[in-house]
GROMACS .gro file of C-alpha atoms in nm:
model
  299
    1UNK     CA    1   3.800  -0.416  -4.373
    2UNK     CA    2   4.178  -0.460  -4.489
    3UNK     CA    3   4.398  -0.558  -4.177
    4UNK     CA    4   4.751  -0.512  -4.131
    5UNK     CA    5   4.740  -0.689  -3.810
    6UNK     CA    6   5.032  -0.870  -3.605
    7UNK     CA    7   4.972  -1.147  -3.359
    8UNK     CA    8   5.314  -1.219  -3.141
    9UNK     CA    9   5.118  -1.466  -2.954
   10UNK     CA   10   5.148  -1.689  -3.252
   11UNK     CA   11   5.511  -1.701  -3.162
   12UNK     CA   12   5.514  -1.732  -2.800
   13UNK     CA   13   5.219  -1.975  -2.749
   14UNK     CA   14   5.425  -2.092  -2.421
   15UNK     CA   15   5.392  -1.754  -2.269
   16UNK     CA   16   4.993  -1.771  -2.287
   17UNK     CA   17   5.001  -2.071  -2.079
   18UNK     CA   18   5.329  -2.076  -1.853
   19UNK     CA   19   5.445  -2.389  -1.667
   20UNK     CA   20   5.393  -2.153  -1.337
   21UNK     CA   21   5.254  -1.743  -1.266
   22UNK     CA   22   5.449  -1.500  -1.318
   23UNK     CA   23   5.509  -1.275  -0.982
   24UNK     CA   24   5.173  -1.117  -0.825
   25UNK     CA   25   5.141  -0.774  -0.917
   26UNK     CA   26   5.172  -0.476  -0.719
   27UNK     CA   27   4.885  -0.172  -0.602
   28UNK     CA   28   4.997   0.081  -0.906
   29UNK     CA   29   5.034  -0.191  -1.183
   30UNK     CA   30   4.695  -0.159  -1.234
   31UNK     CA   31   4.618   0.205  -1.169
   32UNK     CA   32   4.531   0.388  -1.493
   33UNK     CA   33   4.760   0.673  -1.516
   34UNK     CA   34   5.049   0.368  -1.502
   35UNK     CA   35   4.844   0.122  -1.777
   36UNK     CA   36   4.804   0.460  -1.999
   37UNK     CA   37   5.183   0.570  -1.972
   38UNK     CA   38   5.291   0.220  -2.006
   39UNK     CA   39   5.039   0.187  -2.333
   40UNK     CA   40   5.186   0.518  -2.456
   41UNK     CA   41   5.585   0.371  -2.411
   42UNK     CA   42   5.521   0.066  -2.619
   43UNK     CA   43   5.294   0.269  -2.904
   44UNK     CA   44   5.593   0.477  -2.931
   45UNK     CA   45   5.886   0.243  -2.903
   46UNK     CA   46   5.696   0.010  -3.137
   47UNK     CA   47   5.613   0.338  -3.408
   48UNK     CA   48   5.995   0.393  -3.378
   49UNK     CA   49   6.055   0.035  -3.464
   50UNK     CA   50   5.822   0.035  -3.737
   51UNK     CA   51   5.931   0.367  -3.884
   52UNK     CA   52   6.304   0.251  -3.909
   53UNK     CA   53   6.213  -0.134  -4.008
   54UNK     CA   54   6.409  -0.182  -3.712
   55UNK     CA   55   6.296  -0.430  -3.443
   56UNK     CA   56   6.567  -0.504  -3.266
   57UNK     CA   57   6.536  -0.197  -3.029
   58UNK     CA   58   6.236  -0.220  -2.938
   59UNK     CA   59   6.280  -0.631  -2.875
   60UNK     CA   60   6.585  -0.545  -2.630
   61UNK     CA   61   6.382  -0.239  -2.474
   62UNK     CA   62   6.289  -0.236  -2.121
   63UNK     CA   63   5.891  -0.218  -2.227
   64UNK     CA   64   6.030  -0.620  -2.284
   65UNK     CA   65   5.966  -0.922  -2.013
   66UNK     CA   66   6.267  -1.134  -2.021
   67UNK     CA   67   6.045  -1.437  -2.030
   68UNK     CA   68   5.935  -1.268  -2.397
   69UNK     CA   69   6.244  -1.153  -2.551
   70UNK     CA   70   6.451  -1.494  -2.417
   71UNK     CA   71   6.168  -1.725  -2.638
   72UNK     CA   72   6.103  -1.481  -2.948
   73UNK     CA   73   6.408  -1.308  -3.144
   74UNK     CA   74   6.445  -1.000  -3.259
   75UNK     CA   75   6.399  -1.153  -3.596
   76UNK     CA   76   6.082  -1.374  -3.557
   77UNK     CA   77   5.928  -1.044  -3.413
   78UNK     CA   78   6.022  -0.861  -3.741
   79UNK     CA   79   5.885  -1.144  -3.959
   80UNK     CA   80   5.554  -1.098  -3.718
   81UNK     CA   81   5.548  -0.713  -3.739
   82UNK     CA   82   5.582  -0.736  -4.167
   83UNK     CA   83   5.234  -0.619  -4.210
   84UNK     CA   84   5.207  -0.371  -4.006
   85UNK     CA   85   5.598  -0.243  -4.114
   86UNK     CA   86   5.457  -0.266  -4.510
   87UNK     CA   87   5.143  -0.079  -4.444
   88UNK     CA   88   5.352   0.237  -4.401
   89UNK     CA   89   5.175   0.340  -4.058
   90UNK     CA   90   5.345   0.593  -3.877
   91UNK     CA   91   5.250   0.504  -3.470
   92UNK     CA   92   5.490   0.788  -3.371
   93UNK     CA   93   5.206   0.981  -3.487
   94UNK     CA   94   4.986   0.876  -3.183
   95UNK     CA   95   5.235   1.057  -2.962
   96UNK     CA   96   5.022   1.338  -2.879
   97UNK     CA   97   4.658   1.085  -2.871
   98UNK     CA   98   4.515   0.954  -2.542
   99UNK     CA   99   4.466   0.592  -2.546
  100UNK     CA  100   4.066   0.443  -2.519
  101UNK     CA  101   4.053   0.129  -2.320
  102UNK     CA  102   3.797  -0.164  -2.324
  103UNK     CA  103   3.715  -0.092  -1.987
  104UNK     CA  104   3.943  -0.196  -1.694
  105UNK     CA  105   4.307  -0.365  -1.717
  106UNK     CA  106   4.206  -0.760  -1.620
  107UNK     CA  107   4.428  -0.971  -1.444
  108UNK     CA  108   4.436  -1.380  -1.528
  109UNK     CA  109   4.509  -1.637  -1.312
  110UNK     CA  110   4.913  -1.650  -1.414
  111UNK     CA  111   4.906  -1.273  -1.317
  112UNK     CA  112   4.927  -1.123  -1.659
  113UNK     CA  113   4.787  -0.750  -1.683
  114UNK     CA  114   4.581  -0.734  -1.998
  115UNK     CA  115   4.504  -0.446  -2.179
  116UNK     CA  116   4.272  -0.394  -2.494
  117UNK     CA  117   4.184  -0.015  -2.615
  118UNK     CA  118   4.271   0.158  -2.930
  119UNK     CA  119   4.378   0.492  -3.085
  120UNK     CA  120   4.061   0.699  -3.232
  121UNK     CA  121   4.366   0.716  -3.542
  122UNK     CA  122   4.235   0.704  -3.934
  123UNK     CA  123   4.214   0.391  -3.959
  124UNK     CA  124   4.202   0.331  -3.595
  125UNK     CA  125   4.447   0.168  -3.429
  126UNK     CA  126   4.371  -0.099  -3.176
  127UNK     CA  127   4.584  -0.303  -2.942
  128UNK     CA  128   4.577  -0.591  -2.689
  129UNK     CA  129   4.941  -0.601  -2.461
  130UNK     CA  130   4.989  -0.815  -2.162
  131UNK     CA  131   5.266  -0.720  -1.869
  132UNK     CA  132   5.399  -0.918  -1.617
  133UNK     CA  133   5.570  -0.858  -1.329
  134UNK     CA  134   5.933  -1.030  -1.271
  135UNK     CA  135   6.061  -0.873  -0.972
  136UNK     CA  136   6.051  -0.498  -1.006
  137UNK     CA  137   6.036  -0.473  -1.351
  138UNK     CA  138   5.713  -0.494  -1.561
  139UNK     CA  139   5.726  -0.642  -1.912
  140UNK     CA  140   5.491  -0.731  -2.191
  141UNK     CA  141   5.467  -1.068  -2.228
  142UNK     CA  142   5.253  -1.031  -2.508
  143UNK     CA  143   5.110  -0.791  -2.829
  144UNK     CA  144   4.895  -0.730  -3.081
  145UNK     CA  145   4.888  -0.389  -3.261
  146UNK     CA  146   4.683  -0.372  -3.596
  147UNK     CA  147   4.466  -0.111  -3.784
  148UNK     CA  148   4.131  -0.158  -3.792
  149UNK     CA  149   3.966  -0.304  -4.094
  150UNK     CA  150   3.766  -0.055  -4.258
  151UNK     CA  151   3.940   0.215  -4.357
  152UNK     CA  152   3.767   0.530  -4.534
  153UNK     CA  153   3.968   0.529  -4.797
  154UNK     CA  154   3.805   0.178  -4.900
  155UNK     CA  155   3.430   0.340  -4.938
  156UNK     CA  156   3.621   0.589  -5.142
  157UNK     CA  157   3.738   0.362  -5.365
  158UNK     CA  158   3.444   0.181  -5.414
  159UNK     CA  159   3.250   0.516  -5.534
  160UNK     CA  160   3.471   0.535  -5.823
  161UNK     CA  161   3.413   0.143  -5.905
  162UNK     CA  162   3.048   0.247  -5.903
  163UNK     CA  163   3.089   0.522  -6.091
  164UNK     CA  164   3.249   0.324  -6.369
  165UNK     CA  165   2.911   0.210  -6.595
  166UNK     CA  166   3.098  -0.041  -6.750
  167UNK     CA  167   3.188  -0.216  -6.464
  168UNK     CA  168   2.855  -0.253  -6.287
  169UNK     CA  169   2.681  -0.464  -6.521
  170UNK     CA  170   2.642  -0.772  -6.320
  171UNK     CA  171   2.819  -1.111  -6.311
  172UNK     CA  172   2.697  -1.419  -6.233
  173UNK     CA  173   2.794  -1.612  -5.858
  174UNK     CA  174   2.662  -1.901  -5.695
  175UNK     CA  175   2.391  -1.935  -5.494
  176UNK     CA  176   2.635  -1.983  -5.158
  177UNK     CA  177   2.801  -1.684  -5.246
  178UNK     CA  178   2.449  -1.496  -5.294
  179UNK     CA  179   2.323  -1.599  -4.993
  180UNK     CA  180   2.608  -1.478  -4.778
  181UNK     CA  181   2.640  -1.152  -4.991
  182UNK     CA  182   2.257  -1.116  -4.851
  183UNK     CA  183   2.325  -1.262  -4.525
  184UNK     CA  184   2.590  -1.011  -4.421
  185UNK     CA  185   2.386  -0.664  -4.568
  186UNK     CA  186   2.079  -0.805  -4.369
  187UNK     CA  187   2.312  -0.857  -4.021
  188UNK     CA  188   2.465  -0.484  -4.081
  189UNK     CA  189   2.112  -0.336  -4.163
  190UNK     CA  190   1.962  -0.522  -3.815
  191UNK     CA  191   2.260  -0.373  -3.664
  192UNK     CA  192   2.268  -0.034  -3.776
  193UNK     CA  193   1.873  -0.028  -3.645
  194UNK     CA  194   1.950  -0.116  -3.317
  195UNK     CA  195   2.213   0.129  -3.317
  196UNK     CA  196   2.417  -0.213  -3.148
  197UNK     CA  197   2.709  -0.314  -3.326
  198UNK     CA  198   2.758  -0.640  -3.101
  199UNK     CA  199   2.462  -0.775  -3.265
  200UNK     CA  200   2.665  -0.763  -3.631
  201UNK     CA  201   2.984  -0.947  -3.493
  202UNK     CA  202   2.760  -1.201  -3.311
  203UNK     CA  203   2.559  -1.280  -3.617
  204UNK     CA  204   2.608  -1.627  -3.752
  205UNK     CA  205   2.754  -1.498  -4.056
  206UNK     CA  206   3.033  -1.294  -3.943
  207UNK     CA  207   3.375  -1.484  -3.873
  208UNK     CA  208   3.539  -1.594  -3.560
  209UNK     CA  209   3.852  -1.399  -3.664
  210UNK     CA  210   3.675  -1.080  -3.671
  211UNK     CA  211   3.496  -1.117  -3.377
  212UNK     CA  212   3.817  -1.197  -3.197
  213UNK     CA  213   4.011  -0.899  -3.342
  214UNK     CA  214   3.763  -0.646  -3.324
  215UNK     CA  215   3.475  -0.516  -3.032
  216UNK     CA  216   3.163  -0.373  -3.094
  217UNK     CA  217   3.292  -0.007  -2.994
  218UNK     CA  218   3.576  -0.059  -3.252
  219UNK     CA  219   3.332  -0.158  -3.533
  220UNK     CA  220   3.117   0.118  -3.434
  221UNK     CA  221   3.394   0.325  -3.429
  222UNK     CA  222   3.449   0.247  -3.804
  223UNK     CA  223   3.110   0.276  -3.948
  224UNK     CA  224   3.014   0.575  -3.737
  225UNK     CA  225   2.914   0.773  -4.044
  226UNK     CA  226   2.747   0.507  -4.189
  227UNK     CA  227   2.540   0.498  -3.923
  228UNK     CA  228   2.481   0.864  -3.882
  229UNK     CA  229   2.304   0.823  -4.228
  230UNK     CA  230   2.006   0.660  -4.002
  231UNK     CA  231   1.935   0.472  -4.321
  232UNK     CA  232   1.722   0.149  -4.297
  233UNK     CA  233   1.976  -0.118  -4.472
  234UNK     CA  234   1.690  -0.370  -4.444
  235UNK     CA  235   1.465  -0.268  -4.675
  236UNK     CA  236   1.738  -0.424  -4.966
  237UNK     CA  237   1.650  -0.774  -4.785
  238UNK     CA  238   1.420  -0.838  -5.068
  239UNK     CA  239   1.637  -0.726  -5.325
  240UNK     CA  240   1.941  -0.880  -5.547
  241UNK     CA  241   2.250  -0.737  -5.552
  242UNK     CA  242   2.462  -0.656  -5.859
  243UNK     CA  243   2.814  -0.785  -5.864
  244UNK     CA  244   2.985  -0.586  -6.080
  245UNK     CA  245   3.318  -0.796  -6.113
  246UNK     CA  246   3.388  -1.152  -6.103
  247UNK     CA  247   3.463  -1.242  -5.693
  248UNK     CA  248   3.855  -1.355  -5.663
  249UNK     CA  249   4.079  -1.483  -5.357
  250UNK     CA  250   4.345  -1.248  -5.284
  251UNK     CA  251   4.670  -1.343  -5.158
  252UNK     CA  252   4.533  -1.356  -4.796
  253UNK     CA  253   4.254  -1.640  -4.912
  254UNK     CA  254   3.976  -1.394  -4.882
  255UNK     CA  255   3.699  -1.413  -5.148
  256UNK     CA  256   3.623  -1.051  -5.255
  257UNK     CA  257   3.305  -0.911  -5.382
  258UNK     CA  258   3.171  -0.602  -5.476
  259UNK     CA  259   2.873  -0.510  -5.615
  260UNK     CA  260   2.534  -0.247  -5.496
  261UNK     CA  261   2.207  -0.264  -5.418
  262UNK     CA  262   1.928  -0.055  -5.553
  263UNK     CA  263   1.858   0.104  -5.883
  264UNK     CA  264   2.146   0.248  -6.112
  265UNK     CA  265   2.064   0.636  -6.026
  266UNK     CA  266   2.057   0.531  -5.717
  267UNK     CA  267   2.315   0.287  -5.547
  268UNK     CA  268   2.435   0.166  -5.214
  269UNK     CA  269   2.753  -0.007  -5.282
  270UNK     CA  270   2.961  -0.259  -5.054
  271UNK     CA  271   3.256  -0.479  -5.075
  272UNK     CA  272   3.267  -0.771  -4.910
  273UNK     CA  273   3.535  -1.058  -4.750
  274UNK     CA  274   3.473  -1.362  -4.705
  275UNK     CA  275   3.674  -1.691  -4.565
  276UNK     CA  276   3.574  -2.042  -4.502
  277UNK     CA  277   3.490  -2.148  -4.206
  278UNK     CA  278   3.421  -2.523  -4.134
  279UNK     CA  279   3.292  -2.527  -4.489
  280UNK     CA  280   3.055  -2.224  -4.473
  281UNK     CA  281   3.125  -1.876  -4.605
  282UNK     CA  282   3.199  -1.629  -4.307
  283UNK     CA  283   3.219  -1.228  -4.312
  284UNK     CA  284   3.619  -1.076  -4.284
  285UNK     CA  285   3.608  -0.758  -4.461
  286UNK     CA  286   3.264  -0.532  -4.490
  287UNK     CA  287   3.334  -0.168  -4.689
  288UNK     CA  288   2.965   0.006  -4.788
  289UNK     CA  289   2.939   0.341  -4.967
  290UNK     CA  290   2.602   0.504  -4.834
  291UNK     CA  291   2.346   0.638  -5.122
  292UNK     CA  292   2.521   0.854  -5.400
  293UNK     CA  293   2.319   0.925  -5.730
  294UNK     CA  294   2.511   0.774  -6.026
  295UNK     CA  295   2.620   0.997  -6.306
  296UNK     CA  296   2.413   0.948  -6.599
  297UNK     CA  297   2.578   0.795  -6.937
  298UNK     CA  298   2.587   1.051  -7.187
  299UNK     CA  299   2.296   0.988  -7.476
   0.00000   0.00000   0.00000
């Protein structure tokens, strides 16, 4: 679940909650063919951006609210976009793509449009933009692109940790870290069962920052082969994992682990996130590699 997300809100908090509402919207504003081409616009002006480490473009472009561009510079929007500029995406590539929204554009009560959907990209790429109308012009006032947080290539990666005999030996953790380690395998596998990813983002041990990042179509989205397996991810409640390397704290203050279940012909591996929330461990990033027979040491 590795996120190169950007949050603009962060630096317009004023915008969220304006001194007074921005002009009432009009009929077509919230038609879908006009959300969808307005969507498509900003994914494109913002790839552009992105492609050219360039923001000042797209922060003078019309897609822009002049209540948004007067409060954030073109240079506190390139410090907020550096994630998504150093993951090397390319959003002009979505060109072509169809957006998928989280059902119908909402309007609050200081007449923002909001809009939440994604790209069915690899990894996808999801969005939440806000427009508001100041006189005959609509402009975001508000956005959020990031990729989602579990891309294939992460599974991949843990197959070849797996793979690696010498590295799957087992390390010691402590009990918290256990526990959650368990906690978050057990909330997948009830998941998975039920076919009902809203139950995994709603379980106690899964953080607020996922939850508020991602929906339960997104996450589904991301572990749809997973769940094609139709494997029962329950049955390891009564097992102990192996962690094969010592857990660390990356840059981002995640705790990392990554270990697998089951017997050592036979493994289900995962890596797992974790952050601390109001003192308790909570689930950020969640990467499992389905069953794969190990290869057998040489004798």
């Amino acid at each position: 679940m590795r996120s190169a997300s950007v949050a603009v809100a962060l630096l317009c908090a004023a915008l969220v909650s304006p001194t007074f509402a921005f002009d009432p919207l009009q009929p077509d504003d919230r038609a879908s063919a006009s959300v969808e081409r307005r969507v498509k616009d900003v994914i494109h002006r913002l790839g552009v951006a992105i492609k050219t480490k360039n923001l000042a473009g797209f922060h003078d472009s019309p897609v822009m609210s002049a209540a948004f561009s007067h409060q954030v510079s073109a240079a506190q929007m390139a410090a907020a976009f550096k994630p998504l500029i150093d993951s090397g995406v390319d959003l002009t590539a979505l060109d072509k793509a169809r957006p998928q929204f989280d059902g119908i554009a909402q309007v609050d009560t200081d007449n923002q449009l909001i809009v939440k959907g994604g790209y069915p990209s690899d990894p996808p790429t999801l969005f939440e933009m806000r427009f508001v109308r100041e006189g005959d012009k609509l402009g975001l006032s508000f956005v959020d692109v990031h990729l989602a947080m579990a891309p294939k290539s992460e599974a991949q990666d843990l197959r070849a940790v797996l793979s690696d005999s010498q590295r799957a030996k087992g390390v010691a953790i402590a009990p918290a870290e256990m526990r959650a380690v368990r906690a978050a395998m057990h909330a997948f596998g009830v998941a998975v069962n039920h076919r009902n990813m809203d139950e995994f983002l709603k379980s106690d041990i899964v953080s607020q920052y996922w939850r508020e990042h991602q929906t339960a179509a997104q996450v589904a989205a991301d572990y749809r082969t997973t769940i094609a397996t139709r494997g029962d991810f329950t049955m390891l409640d009564p097992l102990e994992p192996v962690i094969v390397d010592a857990p660390g704290r990356n840059a981002r203050g995640i705790s990392e682990f990554t270990g697998y279940y089951g017997a050592p012909d036979a493994r289900i591996g995962f890596r797992m996130g974790f952050v601390d929330e109001a003192g308790a461990l909570r689930l950020i990033q969640f990467s499992i590699a389905p069953p794969k027979r190990a290869s057998k040491s040489p004798k």
